[in-house]
Structure formats: structure tokens, C-alpha cells
Amino acid sequence: VTMIAGELDLSVGSVAALAGIGAVTLLPLGLLPAVGLTVAGAAAFGAFQGFIIAVLRINSLVLTIGTMFAVRGLAHVMSGGAAVQVPVADLDLADALIARIGVFSPFSLVTLVVLAVCGVLLVASRWGRELLAVGGGREESAAAGVPQRRPVVLAFTSSAATAALAGSLASLASG
């Protein structure tokens, strides 16, 4: 989504790793709260990144390289430099992610739903049209009256949120 806006987000891998650690740590609260809290935290982080890029006009490549290292360092501190594992008492919660529903796993179903929602939002929403306009040409879209900040902030918000969703589900599924 950030590439559609003409930006790059290099911090998604580190966000996914931190979200995986966070989800495993929060798993005693339950599967949905653990994933929901990590996604919400990552979305707030992505909104912060998007705000900095849109308002201060810092190059997204430069900012996200810096935040990639910062988030990777935070992940290292949170994990203590060791692998974080799902506690034995919570394995039944994590097992729900590897169960099969026909040929699909819950992880693949979530992925399909997220892709469908993103596709619909990009094609049929005002935000999607603004995002495509800004990514197609900033000066031209600004001359046409398209807001310049909102699409960028929402692009980075969705980028971080989907990275966190993938990272938390992958970490919980692998135990």
C-alpha cells in the first residue's frame, strides 16, 4: 500500500518481529486480545511514521530505515536476545491457528480476508482513490485538490497493522 502512495516502508519486517514477540507475551490474555493489541500498537506506530513523513516531508526511505533499526532493537530488548516461545499452558490457544478448515488454515483465511478488504478499500473508497492519485503524481493531485497527508498517514498505518497481523499470527502458529 505504501508503494502505491509512492513511498517505501522498510520497517515492516522489524514491526512483524516485534508484533510476534508481543503477541506471544500477551497470549495469556487470549488469542484475539493478544493479536488485537499488537495490531493496534503497530497501527499507532505506523500512523506516527506516516505523520512524520507527511508533515515533516522526511524521505520515507530514510525514516523507515531508522525506525527499522529502532524497532529491531526494541524487539531484541523485549526478547532478551533469545527465542520467545508460547508457554505450554497456552499451546491450545496457539493450536487454533494451525487447525484446518477444509484446505485452508485460519491463517490463510485471515490473509484472504485482509487482501479482499484492502482490495475493496483501494478500489471503492475515497481513501483508495486519494492514495492512487497521490502515488500517481503529488503535484498533480495537489493541484486537483486531493489531500496530501491523509493518504500517506493511512498507508503507513495499514502497512504497520498488516505487518503486525502477519508477524503475530506467524509467531503464534509456530509456537
Coordinates of N, CA, C and O in Angstrom, one line a residue:
V1 N 0.8 -1.2 0.0 CA 0.0 0.0 0.0 C 0.9 1.3 0.0 O 0.6 2.2 -0.7
T2 N 2.0 1.2 0.7 CA 2.9 2.4 0.8 C 3.5 2.6 -0.6 O 3.7 3.8 -1.0
M3 N 3.7 1.6 -1.4 CA 4.3 1.8 -2.7 C 3.3 2.4 -3.6 O 3.7 3.2 -4.5
I4 N 2.0 2.1 -3.4 CA 1.0 2.8 -4.3 C 1.0 4.3 -4.0 O 0.8 5.1 -4.9
A5 N 1.3 4.7 -2.8 CA 1.4 6.1 -2.4 C 2.7 6.7 -2.8 O 2.9 7.9 -2.6
G6 N 3.6 6.0 -3.4 CA 4.9 6.5 -3.9 C 5.9 6.6 -2.7 O 6.8 7.3 -2.8
E7 N 5.7 5.7 -1.7 CA 6.6 5.7 -0.6 C 7.1 4.3 -0.3 O 6.6 3.4 -1.0
L8 N 8.1 4.2 0.5 CA 8.7 2.8 0.9 C 8.6 2.7 2.4 O 8.9 3.6 3.1
D9 N 8.3 1.5 2.9 CA 8.3 1.2 4.3 C 9.2 0.0 4.5 O 8.8 -1.1 4.3
L10 N 10.4 0.3 4.9 CA 11.4 -0.8 5.2 C 11.3 -1.4 6.6 O 12.0 -2.3 6.9
S11 N 10.5 -0.8 7.4 CA 10.4 -1.2 8.8 C 9.4 -2.4 9.0 O 9.3 -2.9 10.2
V12 N 8.7 -2.9 8.0 CA 7.7 -3.8 8.2 C 8.2 -5.2 8.8 O 7.5 -5.8 9.6
G13 N 9.4 -5.6 8.4 CA 9.9 -6.8 8.9 C 10.2 -6.7 10.4 O 9.9 -7.6 11.2
S14 N 10.8 -5.6 10.8 CA 11.0 -5.4 12.3 C 9.7 -5.3 13.0 O 9.6 -5.7 14.2
V15 N 8.7 -4.6 12.4 CA 7.4 -4.5 13.1 C 6.8 -5.9 13.2 O 6.2 -6.2 14.3
A16 N 6.9 -6.7 12.2 CA 6.3 -8.0 12.3 C 7.0 -8.8 13.4 O 6.4 -9.6 14.2
A17 N 8.3 -8.7 13.5 CA 9.1 -9.4 14.6 C 8.7 -9.0 15.9 O 8.4 -9.8 16.8
L18 N 8.6 -7.7 16.1 CA 8.2 -7.1 17.4 C 6.7 -7.5 17.8 O 6.4 -7.9 18.9
A19 N 5.9 -7.5 16.8 CA 4.5 -7.9 17.0 C 4.4 -9.4 17.4 O 3.6 -9.8 18.2
G20 N 5.3 -10.2 16.8 CA 5.3 -11.6 17.1 C 5.7 -11.8 18.6 O 5.1 -12.6 19.3
I21 N 6.7 -11.1 19.0 CA 7.1 -11.2 20.4 C 6.0 -10.7 21.3 O 5.7 -11.3 22.4
G22 N 5.4 -9.6 20.9 CA 4.3 -9.0 21.7 C 3.1 -9.9 21.8 O 2.5 -10.1 22.9
A23 N 2.8 -10.6 20.7 CA 1.6 -11.5 20.7 C 1.9 -12.7 21.6 O 1.0 -13.1 22.4
V24 N 3.1 -13.3 21.5 CA 3.4 -14.4 22.4 C 3.4 -14.0 23.9 O 2.9 -14.7 24.7
T25 N 3.9 -12.8 24.1 CA 3.9 -12.3 25.5 C 2.5 -12.1 26.0 O 2.2 -12.3 27.2
L26 N 1.6 -11.6 25.2 CA 0.3 -11.2 25.6 C -0.7 -12.4 25.5 O -1.9 -12.3 25.8
L27 N -0.3 -13.6 25.0 CA -1.1 -14.7 24.8 C -1.9 -15.1 26.0 O -3.1 -15.6 25.8
P28 N -1.4 -15.0 27.2 CA -2.3 -15.4 28.4 C -3.6 -14.6 28.4 O -4.5 -15.0 29.1
L29 N -3.6 -13.4 27.8 CA -4.9 -12.6 27.8 C -5.9 -13.3 26.8 O -7.1 -12.9 26.9
G30 N -5.5 -14.1 25.9 CA -6.4 -14.8 25.0 C -5.8 -14.5 23.6 O -5.0 -13.5 23.4
L31 N -6.2 -15.3 22.6 CA -5.7 -15.2 21.2 C -6.1 -13.8 20.6 O -5.3 -13.1 20.1
L32 N -7.4 -13.5 20.6 CA -7.9 -12.3 20.0 C -7.3 -11.0 20.7 O -6.9 -10.1 20.0
P33 N -7.3 -10.9 22.0 CA -6.7 -9.7 22.6 C -5.2 -9.6 22.3 O -4.8 -8.5 22.1
A34 N -4.5 -10.7 22.3 CA -3.1 -10.6 22.0 C -2.8 -10.1 20.6 O -2.0 -9.2 20.4
V35 N -3.5 -10.7 19.7 CA -3.3 -10.2 18.3 C -3.9 -8.8 18.1 O -3.2 -7.9 17.5
G36 N -5.0 -8.5 18.7 CA -5.6 -7.2 18.6 C -4.8 -6.1 19.1 O -4.6 -5.0 18.6
L37 N -4.2 -6.3 20.3 CA -3.4 -5.3 21.0 C -2.1 -5.1 20.2 O -1.6 -3.9 20.0
T38 N -1.5 -6.1 19.6 CA -0.3 -5.9 18.8 C -0.6 -5.2 17.5 O 0.2 -4.3 17.1
V39 N -1.7 -5.5 16.9 CA -2.1 -4.8 15.7 C -2.4 -3.4 16.0 O -2.0 -2.5 15.2
A40 N -3.1 -3.1 17.0 CA -3.4 -1.7 17.4 C -2.1 -0.9 17.7 O -2.0 0.3 17.3
G41 N -1.2 -1.5 18.4 CA 0.0 -0.8 18.7 C 0.8 -0.5 17.5 O 1.4 0.6 17.3
A42 N 0.9 -1.5 16.6 CA 1.6 -1.3 15.3 C 0.9 -0.3 14.5 O 1.6 0.5 13.8
A43 N -0.4 -0.2 14.5 CA -1.1 0.8 13.7 C -0.8 2.2 14.2 O -0.6 3.1 13.4
A44 N -0.7 2.3 15.5 CA -0.4 3.6 16.1 C 1.0 4.0 15.7 O 1.3 5.2 15.3
F45 N 1.9 3.0 15.7 CA 3.3 3.3 15.3 C 3.4 3.7 13.8 O 4.1 4.6 13.4
G46 N 2.6 3.0 12.9 CA 2.6 3.3 11.5 C 2.0 4.7 11.3 O 2.4 5.4 10.4
A47 N 0.9 5.1 12.0 CA 0.3 6.4 11.9 C 1.4 7.5 12.3 O 1.5 8.5 11.7
F48 N 2.2 7.2 13.3 CA 3.2 8.1 13.7 C 4.2 8.3 12.6 O 4.6 9.4 12.3
Q49 N 4.7 7.2 12.0 CA 5.6 7.2 10.9 C 5.0 8.0 9.7 O 5.7 8.9 9.2
G50 N 3.8 7.7 9.4 CA 3.1 8.4 8.3 C 3.0 9.9 8.5 O 3.2 10.7 7.6
F51 N 2.7 10.2 9.8 CA 2.5 11.6 10.2 C 3.9 12.4 10.0 O 3.9 13.5 9.5
I52 N 4.9 11.8 10.5 CA 6.3 12.4 10.4 C 6.6 12.6 8.9 O 7.1 13.6 8.5
I53 N 6.4 11.5 8.1 CA 6.7 11.6 6.7 C 5.9 12.7 5.9 O 6.4 13.5 5.1
A54 N 4.6 12.7 6.2 CA 3.7 13.6 5.5 C 3.8 15.0 6.0 O 3.8 16.0 5.2
V55 N 4.0 15.3 7.3 CA 4.1 16.6 7.8 C 5.5 17.2 7.7 O 5.6 18.4 7.2
L56 N 6.5 16.5 8.1 CA 7.8 17.0 8.0 C 8.5 16.8 6.7 O 9.6 17.2 6.5
R57 N 7.9 16.0 5.8 CA 8.4 15.7 4.5 C 9.7 15.1 4.5 O 10.6 15.4 3.7
I58 N 9.9 14.2 5.4 CA 11.2 13.4 5.5 C 11.0 12.3 4.5 O 10.0 11.7 4.4
N59 N 12.1 12.0 3.8 CA 12.1 10.9 2.9 C 11.7 9.6 3.6 O 12.3 9.2 4.6
S60 N 10.7 8.8 3.1 CA 10.3 7.6 3.8 C 11.4 6.6 3.9 O 11.4 5.8 4.8
L61 N 12.2 6.5 2.9 CA 13.3 5.5 2.9 C 14.2 5.8 4.1 O 14.6 4.8 4.9
V62 N 14.6 7.0 4.3 CA 15.5 7.4 5.4 C 14.8 7.1 6.8 O 15.4 6.5 7.7
L63 N 13.6 7.6 6.9 CA 12.9 7.4 8.2 C 12.7 6.0 8.5 O 12.9 5.5 9.7
T64 N 12.2 5.2 7.5 CA 11.9 3.8 7.9 C 13.1 2.9 8.1 O 13.0 1.9 8.7
I65 N 14.2 3.3 7.5 CA 15.5 2.6 7.8 C 15.8 2.8 9.3 O 16.2 1.9 10.0
G66 N 15.7 4.1 9.7 CA 16.0 4.4 11.1 C 15.0 3.7 12.1 O 15.4 3.1 13.1
T67 N 13.7 3.7 11.7 CA 12.7 3.1 12.6 C 12.9 1.5 12.6 O 12.6 0.9 13.5
M68 N 13.4 1.0 11.4 CA 13.6 -0.4 11.3 C 14.6 -0.8 12.4 O 14.4 -1.8 13.1
F69 N 15.7 -0.1 12.5 CA 16.7 -0.4 13.5 C 16.2 -0.2 14.9 O 16.5 -1.0 15.8
A70 N 15.5 0.8 15.1 CA 14.9 1.1 16.4 C 14.0 0.0 16.9 O 14.0 -0.5 18.0
V71 N 13.1 -0.4 16.0 CA 12.1 -1.4 16.3 C 12.8 -2.8 16.5 O 12.5 -3.6 17.4
R72 N 13.8 -3.0 15.7 CA 14.6 -4.3 15.8 C 15.3 -4.3 17.2 O 15.3 -5.3 17.8
G73 N 15.8 -3.2 17.6 CA 16.5 -3.1 18.9 C 15.5 -3.3 20.0 O 15.8 -4.0 21.0
L74 N 14.3 -2.7 19.9 CA 13.3 -2.9 20.9 C 12.8 -4.4 21.0 O 12.6 -5.0 22.1
A75 N 12.7 -5.1 19.8 CA 12.4 -6.5 19.8 C 13.5 -7.3 20.5 O 13.2 -8.2 21.2
H76 N 14.7 -6.9 20.3 CA 15.9 -7.6 20.9 C 15.8 -7.5 22.4 O 16.0 -8.4 23.2
V77 N 15.5 -6.3 22.9 CA 15.4 -6.0 24.3 C 14.2 -6.8 24.9 O 14.3 -7.4 26.0
M78 N 13.1 -6.7 24.2 CA 11.9 -7.4 24.7 C 12.1 -8.9 24.8 O 11.6 -9.6 25.7
S79 N 12.8 -9.5 23.9 CA 13.0 -10.9 23.9 C 14.2 -11.4 24.7 O 14.4 -12.6 25.0
G80 N 15.0 -10.4 25.1 CA 16.2 -10.7 25.9 C 17.3 -11.4 25.0 O 18.2 -12.1 25.5
G81 N 17.1 -11.2 23.7 CA 18.1 -11.8 22.8 C 17.9 -13.3 22.6 O 18.7 -13.9 21.9
A82 N 16.8 -13.9 23.1 CA 16.6 -15.3 22.9 C 15.2 -15.5 22.2 O 14.4 -14.6 22.2
A83 N 15.0 -16.7 21.8 CA 13.7 -17.0 21.1 C 12.6 -17.0 22.2 O 12.8 -17.4 23.3
V84 N 11.5 -16.4 21.8 CA 10.3 -16.3 22.6 C 9.4 -17.4 22.2 O 9.0 -17.6 21.1
Q85 N 9.0 -18.3 23.2 CA 8.1 -19.4 22.9 C 6.8 -19.3 23.6 O 6.7 -18.7 24.7
V86 N 5.8 -19.9 23.0 CA 4.4 -19.9 23.6 C 4.5 -20.8 24.8 O 5.0 -21.9 24.7
P87 N 4.0 -20.3 26.0 CA 4.0 -21.1 27.2 C 3.2 -22.4 27.0 O 2.2 -22.4 26.2
V88 N 3.6 -23.4 27.6 CA 2.9 -24.7 27.4 C 1.5 -24.6 27.8 O 0.6 -25.2 27.1
A89 N 1.1 -23.8 28.8 CA -0.2 -23.7 29.2 C -1.1 -23.0 28.2 O -2.3 -23.2 28.1
D90 N -0.5 -22.3 27.2 CA -1.3 -21.6 26.2 C -1.2 -22.2 24.8 O -1.6 -21.6 23.9
L91 N -0.6 -23.4 24.8 CA -0.4 -24.0 23.5 C -1.8 -24.3 22.8 O -1.9 -24.3 21.6
D92 N -2.8 -24.6 23.6 CA -4.1 -24.9 23.0 C -4.7 -23.7 22.3 O -5.4 -23.8 21.2
L93 N -4.4 -22.5 22.7 CA -4.8 -21.3 22.0 C -4.1 -21.1 20.7 O -4.7 -20.8 19.7
A94 N -2.8 -21.4 20.7 CA -2.0 -21.3 19.5 C -2.3 -22.4 18.5 O -2.2 -22.2 17.3
D95 N -2.7 -23.6 19.0 CA -3.1 -24.7 18.1 C -4.3 -24.3 17.2 O -4.5 -24.9 16.2
A96 N -5.1 -23.4 17.7 CA -6.3 -23.0 16.9 C -5.8 -22.4 15.5 O -6.5 -22.4 14.5
L97 N -4.6 -21.9 15.5 CA -4.1 -21.3 14.2 C -3.6 -22.3 13.2 O -3.4 -21.9 12.1
I98 N -3.3 -23.5 13.7 CA -2.8 -24.5 12.7 C -3.8 -25.5 12.4 O -3.6 -26.4 11.6
A99 N -5.0 -25.4 12.9 CA -6.1 -26.3 12.6 C -6.5 -26.1 11.1 O -6.3 -25.0 10.5
R100 N -7.1 -27.0 10.5 CA -7.5 -26.9 9.1 C -9.0 -26.8 9.0 O -9.8 -27.5 9.7
I101 N -9.5 -26.0 8.1 CA -10.9 -25.8 7.7 C -10.9 -26.2 6.2 O -10.7 -25.3 5.4
G102 N -11.1 -27.4 5.9 CA -11.0 -27.9 4.5 C -9.6 -27.9 4.2 O -8.7 -28.5 4.8
V103 N -9.2 -27.1 3.1 CA -7.8 -27.0 2.7 C -7.2 -25.7 3.2 O -6.0 -25.5 3.0
F104 N -8.0 -24.9 4.0 CA -7.5 -23.6 4.5 C -7.1 -23.7 6.0 O -7.8 -24.4 6.7
S105 N -6.1 -23.0 6.3 CA -5.8 -22.8 7.7 C -6.4 -21.4 8.1 O -6.7 -20.6 7.3
P106 N -6.7 -21.2 9.4 CA -7.2 -19.9 9.8 C -6.3 -18.8 9.4 O -6.7 -17.7 9.1
F107 N -5.0 -19.0 9.4 CA -4.0 -18.0 8.9 C -4.3 -17.6 7.5 O -4.3 -16.5 7.1
S108 N -4.5 -18.6 6.6 CA -4.7 -18.3 5.2 C -6.1 -17.7 5.0 O -6.2 -16.8 4.1
L109 N -7.1 -18.0 5.8 CA -8.4 -17.4 5.7 C -8.3 -15.9 6.1 O -8.8 -15.0 5.5
V110 N -7.5 -15.6 7.2 CA -7.3 -14.2 7.6 C -6.6 -13.4 6.5 O -6.9 -12.3 6.2
T111 N -5.6 -14.1 5.9 CA -4.9 -13.4 4.8 C -5.8 -13.1 3.6 O -5.8 -12.0 3.1
L112 N -6.7 -14.0 3.2 CA -7.6 -13.8 2.2 C -8.6 -12.7 2.5 O -8.9 -11.8 1.6
V113 N -9.0 -12.6 3.7 CA -10.0 -11.6 4.1 C -9.3 -10.2 4.1 O -9.8 -9.2 3.6
V114 N -8.1 -10.1 4.6 CA -7.3 -8.9 4.6 C -7.1 -8.4 3.2 O -7.2 -7.2 2.9
L115 N -6.7 -9.3 2.3 CA -6.5 -8.9 0.9 C -7.7 -8.4 0.3 O -7.7 -7.5 -0.5
A116 N -8.9 -9.1 0.5 CA -10.1 -8.7 0.0 C -10.5 -7.3 0.5 O -11.0 -6.4 -0.3
V117 N -10.4 -7.1 1.8 CA -10.7 -5.8 2.4 C -9.8 -4.7 1.8 O -10.3 -3.6 1.4
C118 N -8.5 -4.9 1.7 CA -7.6 -3.9 1.1 C -8.0 -3.7 -0.4 O -8.0 -2.5 -0.8
G119 N -8.3 -4.7 -1.1 CA -8.7 -4.5 -2.5 C -9.9 -3.7 -2.6 O -10.0 -2.7 -3.5
V120 N -10.9 -3.9 -1.8 CA -12.2 -3.1 -1.9 C -11.9 -1.7 -1.4 O -12.4 -0.8 -2.1
L121 N -11.1 -1.5 -0.4 CA -10.8 -0.2 0.1 C -10.1 0.6 -1.0 O -10.3 1.8 -1.2
L122 N -9.1 0.0 -1.7 CA -8.3 0.7 -2.7 C -9.2 1.1 -3.9 O -9.0 2.1 -4.5
V123 N -10.1 0.2 -4.2 CA -10.9 0.4 -5.5 C -12.2 1.3 -5.2 O -12.5 2.1 -6.0
A124 N -12.8 1.1 -4.1 CA -14.2 1.6 -3.9 C -14.3 2.7 -2.8 O -15.4 3.1 -2.5
S125 N -13.2 3.1 -2.2 CA -13.3 4.1 -1.2 C -12.6 5.4 -1.6 O -11.7 5.5 -2.5
R126 N -13.0 6.5 -0.9 CA -12.3 7.8 -1.2 C -10.9 7.7 -0.8 O -10.0 8.3 -1.6
W127 N -10.5 7.0 0.3 CA -9.1 6.9 0.6 C -8.3 6.2 -0.5 O -7.2 6.6 -0.8
G128 N -8.9 5.2 -1.0 CA -8.2 4.4 -2.1 C -7.9 5.3 -3.3 O -6.8 5.3 -3.9
R129 N -8.9 6.1 -3.7 CA -8.7 7.0 -4.8 C -7.7 8.1 -4.5 O -6.9 8.4 -5.4
E130 N -7.8 8.6 -3.3 CA -6.8 9.6 -2.9 C -5.4 9.0 -2.9 O -4.4 9.7 -3.4
L131 N -5.2 7.8 -2.4 CA -3.9 7.1 -2.4 C -3.4 6.9 -3.8 O -2.2 7.2 -4.1
L132 N -4.2 6.5 -4.7 CA -3.8 6.3 -6.1 C -3.4 7.6 -6.7 O -2.4 7.7 -7.5
A133 N -4.2 8.7 -6.4 CA -3.9 10.0 -7.0 C -2.5 10.5 -6.5 O -1.7 11.0 -7.3
V134 N -2.3 10.4 -5.2 CA -1.1 10.9 -4.6 C 0.1 10.1 -5.1 O 1.2 10.7 -5.4
G135 N 0.0 8.8 -5.2 CA 1.1 8.0 -5.7 C 1.3 8.2 -7.2 O 2.5 8.0 -7.6
G136 N 0.3 8.6 -7.9 CA 0.5 8.8 -9.4 C 1.2 10.1 -9.7 O 1.8 10.2 -10.7
G137 N 1.1 11.1 -8.8 CA 1.7 12.3 -9.0 C 1.3 13.3 -7.9 O 0.2 13.7 -7.9
R138 N 2.2 13.6 -7.1 CA 1.9 14.5 -5.9 C 1.5 15.9 -6.4 O 0.5 16.4 -5.9
E139 N 2.3 16.5 -7.3 CA 2.0 17.9 -7.7 C 0.6 17.9 -8.4 O -0.2 18.8 -8.2
E140 N 0.4 16.9 -9.2 CA -0.9 16.9 -10.0 C -2.0 16.7 -9.1 O -3.1 17.4 -9.2
S141 N -1.9 15.8 -8.1 CA -3.0 15.5 -7.2 C -3.3 16.7 -6.3 O -4.4 17.0 -6.0
A142 N -2.2 17.4 -5.9 CA -2.4 18.6 -5.0 C -3.1 19.7 -5.8 O -3.9 20.4 -5.3
A143 N -2.7 19.8 -7.1 CA -3.4 20.8 -8.0 C -4.9 20.5 -8.2 O -5.7 21.4 -8.3
A144 N -5.2 19.2 -8.1 CA -6.6 18.8 -8.3 C -7.3 18.9 -6.9 O -8.5 18.5 -6.9
G145 N -6.7 19.2 -5.9 CA -7.3 19.4 -4.6 C -7.4 18.1 -3.7 O -8.1 18.0 -2.8
V146 N -6.6 17.1 -4.1 CA -6.6 15.9 -3.3 C -5.7 16.1 -2.0 O -4.6 16.6 -2.1
P147 N -6.2 15.7 -0.9 CA -5.4 15.9 0.4 C -4.1 15.1 0.2 O -4.1 14.0 -0.3
Q148 N -3.0 15.6 0.7 CA -1.7 15.0 0.6 C -1.3 14.2 1.8 O -0.6 13.3 1.7
R149 N -1.8 14.6 3.0 CA -1.3 14.0 4.2 C -2.1 12.7 4.6 O -1.5 11.7 5.0
R150 N -3.4 12.8 4.6 CA -4.2 11.7 5.0 C -3.9 10.4 4.3 O -3.7 9.3 4.9
P151 N -3.8 10.4 2.9 CA -3.5 9.1 2.3 C -2.1 8.5 2.7 O -2.0 7.3 2.9
V152 N -1.1 9.3 2.9 CA 0.2 8.8 3.3 C 0.1 8.3 4.8 O 0.7 7.2 5.0
V153 N -0.5 9.0 5.7 CA -0.6 8.5 7.0 C -1.4 7.2 7.1 O -1.0 6.2 7.7
L154 N -2.5 7.1 6.3 CA -3.3 5.9 6.3 C -2.5 4.7 5.6 O -2.7 3.6 6.0
A155 N -1.7 5.0 4.7 CA -0.9 4.0 4.0 C 0.1 3.4 5.0 O 0.3 2.2 5.1
F156 N 0.8 4.2 5.8 CA 1.8 3.7 6.7 C 1.1 3.0 7.9 O 1.6 2.0 8.5
T157 N -0.1 3.5 8.3 CA -0.9 2.8 9.3 C -1.3 1.4 8.9 O -1.1 0.5 9.6
S158 N -1.8 1.3 7.7 CA -2.2 0.0 7.2 C -1.0 -0.9 7.0 O -1.1 -2.1 7.2
S159 N 0.1 -0.4 6.6 CA 1.3 -1.2 6.4 C 1.8 -1.8 7.7 O 2.1 -3.0 7.8
A160 N 1.9 -1.0 8.7 CA 2.3 -1.5 10.0 C 1.3 -2.4 10.6 O 1.7 -3.5 11.2
A161 N 0.0 -2.1 10.5 CA -1.0 -3.0 11.0 C -1.0 -4.4 10.4 O -1.1 -5.4 11.0
T162 N -0.9 -4.4 9.0 CA -0.9 -5.7 8.4 C 0.4 -6.5 8.7 O 0.4 -7.7 8.8
A163 N 1.6 -5.8 8.8 CA 2.8 -6.4 9.2 C 2.7 -7.1 10.6 O 3.1 -8.2 10.8
A164 N 2.1 -6.3 11.5 CA 1.9 -6.8 12.8 C 0.9 -8.0 12.9 O 1.1 -9.0 13.6
L165 N -0.1 -8.0 12.1 CA -1.0 -9.1 12.0 C -0.3 -10.4 11.5 O -0.4 -11.4 12.1
A166 N 0.5 -10.2 10.4 CA 1.2 -11.3 9.9 C 2.2 -11.8 10.9 O 2.4 -13.1 11.1
G167 N 3.0 -10.9 11.5 CA 4.0 -11.3 12.5 C 3.4 -12.0 13.7 O 4.0 -13.0 14.1
S168 N 2.4 -11.5 14.2 CA 1.8 -12.1 15.4 C 1.2 -13.5 15.1 O 1.4 -14.4 15.9
L169 N 0.5 -13.6 14.0 CA -0.1 -14.9 13.6 C 0.9 -15.9 13.3 O 0.8 -17.1 13.7
A170 N 2.0 -15.5 12.6 CA 3.1 -16.4 12.3 C 3.8 -16.9 13.5 O 4.1 -18.1 13.7
S171 N 4.1 -16.0 14.4 CA 4.7 -16.4 15.7 C 3.9 -17.3 16.6 O 4.4 -18.3 17.1
L172 N 2.6 -17.0 16.6 CA 1.7 -17.8 17.5 C 1.5 -19.2 16.8 O 1.4 -20.2 17.5
A173 N 1.4 -19.2 15.5 CA 1.2 -20.5 14.8 C 2.4 -21.4 14.9 O 2.3 -22.7 15.0
S174 N 3.6 -20.8 15.0 CA 4.8 -21.6 15.0 C 5.2 -22.0 16.5 O 6.0 -22.9 16.7
G175 N 4.5 -21.4 17.4 CA 4.7 -21.8 18.8 C 6.0 -21.2 19.4 O 6.5 -21.4 20.4

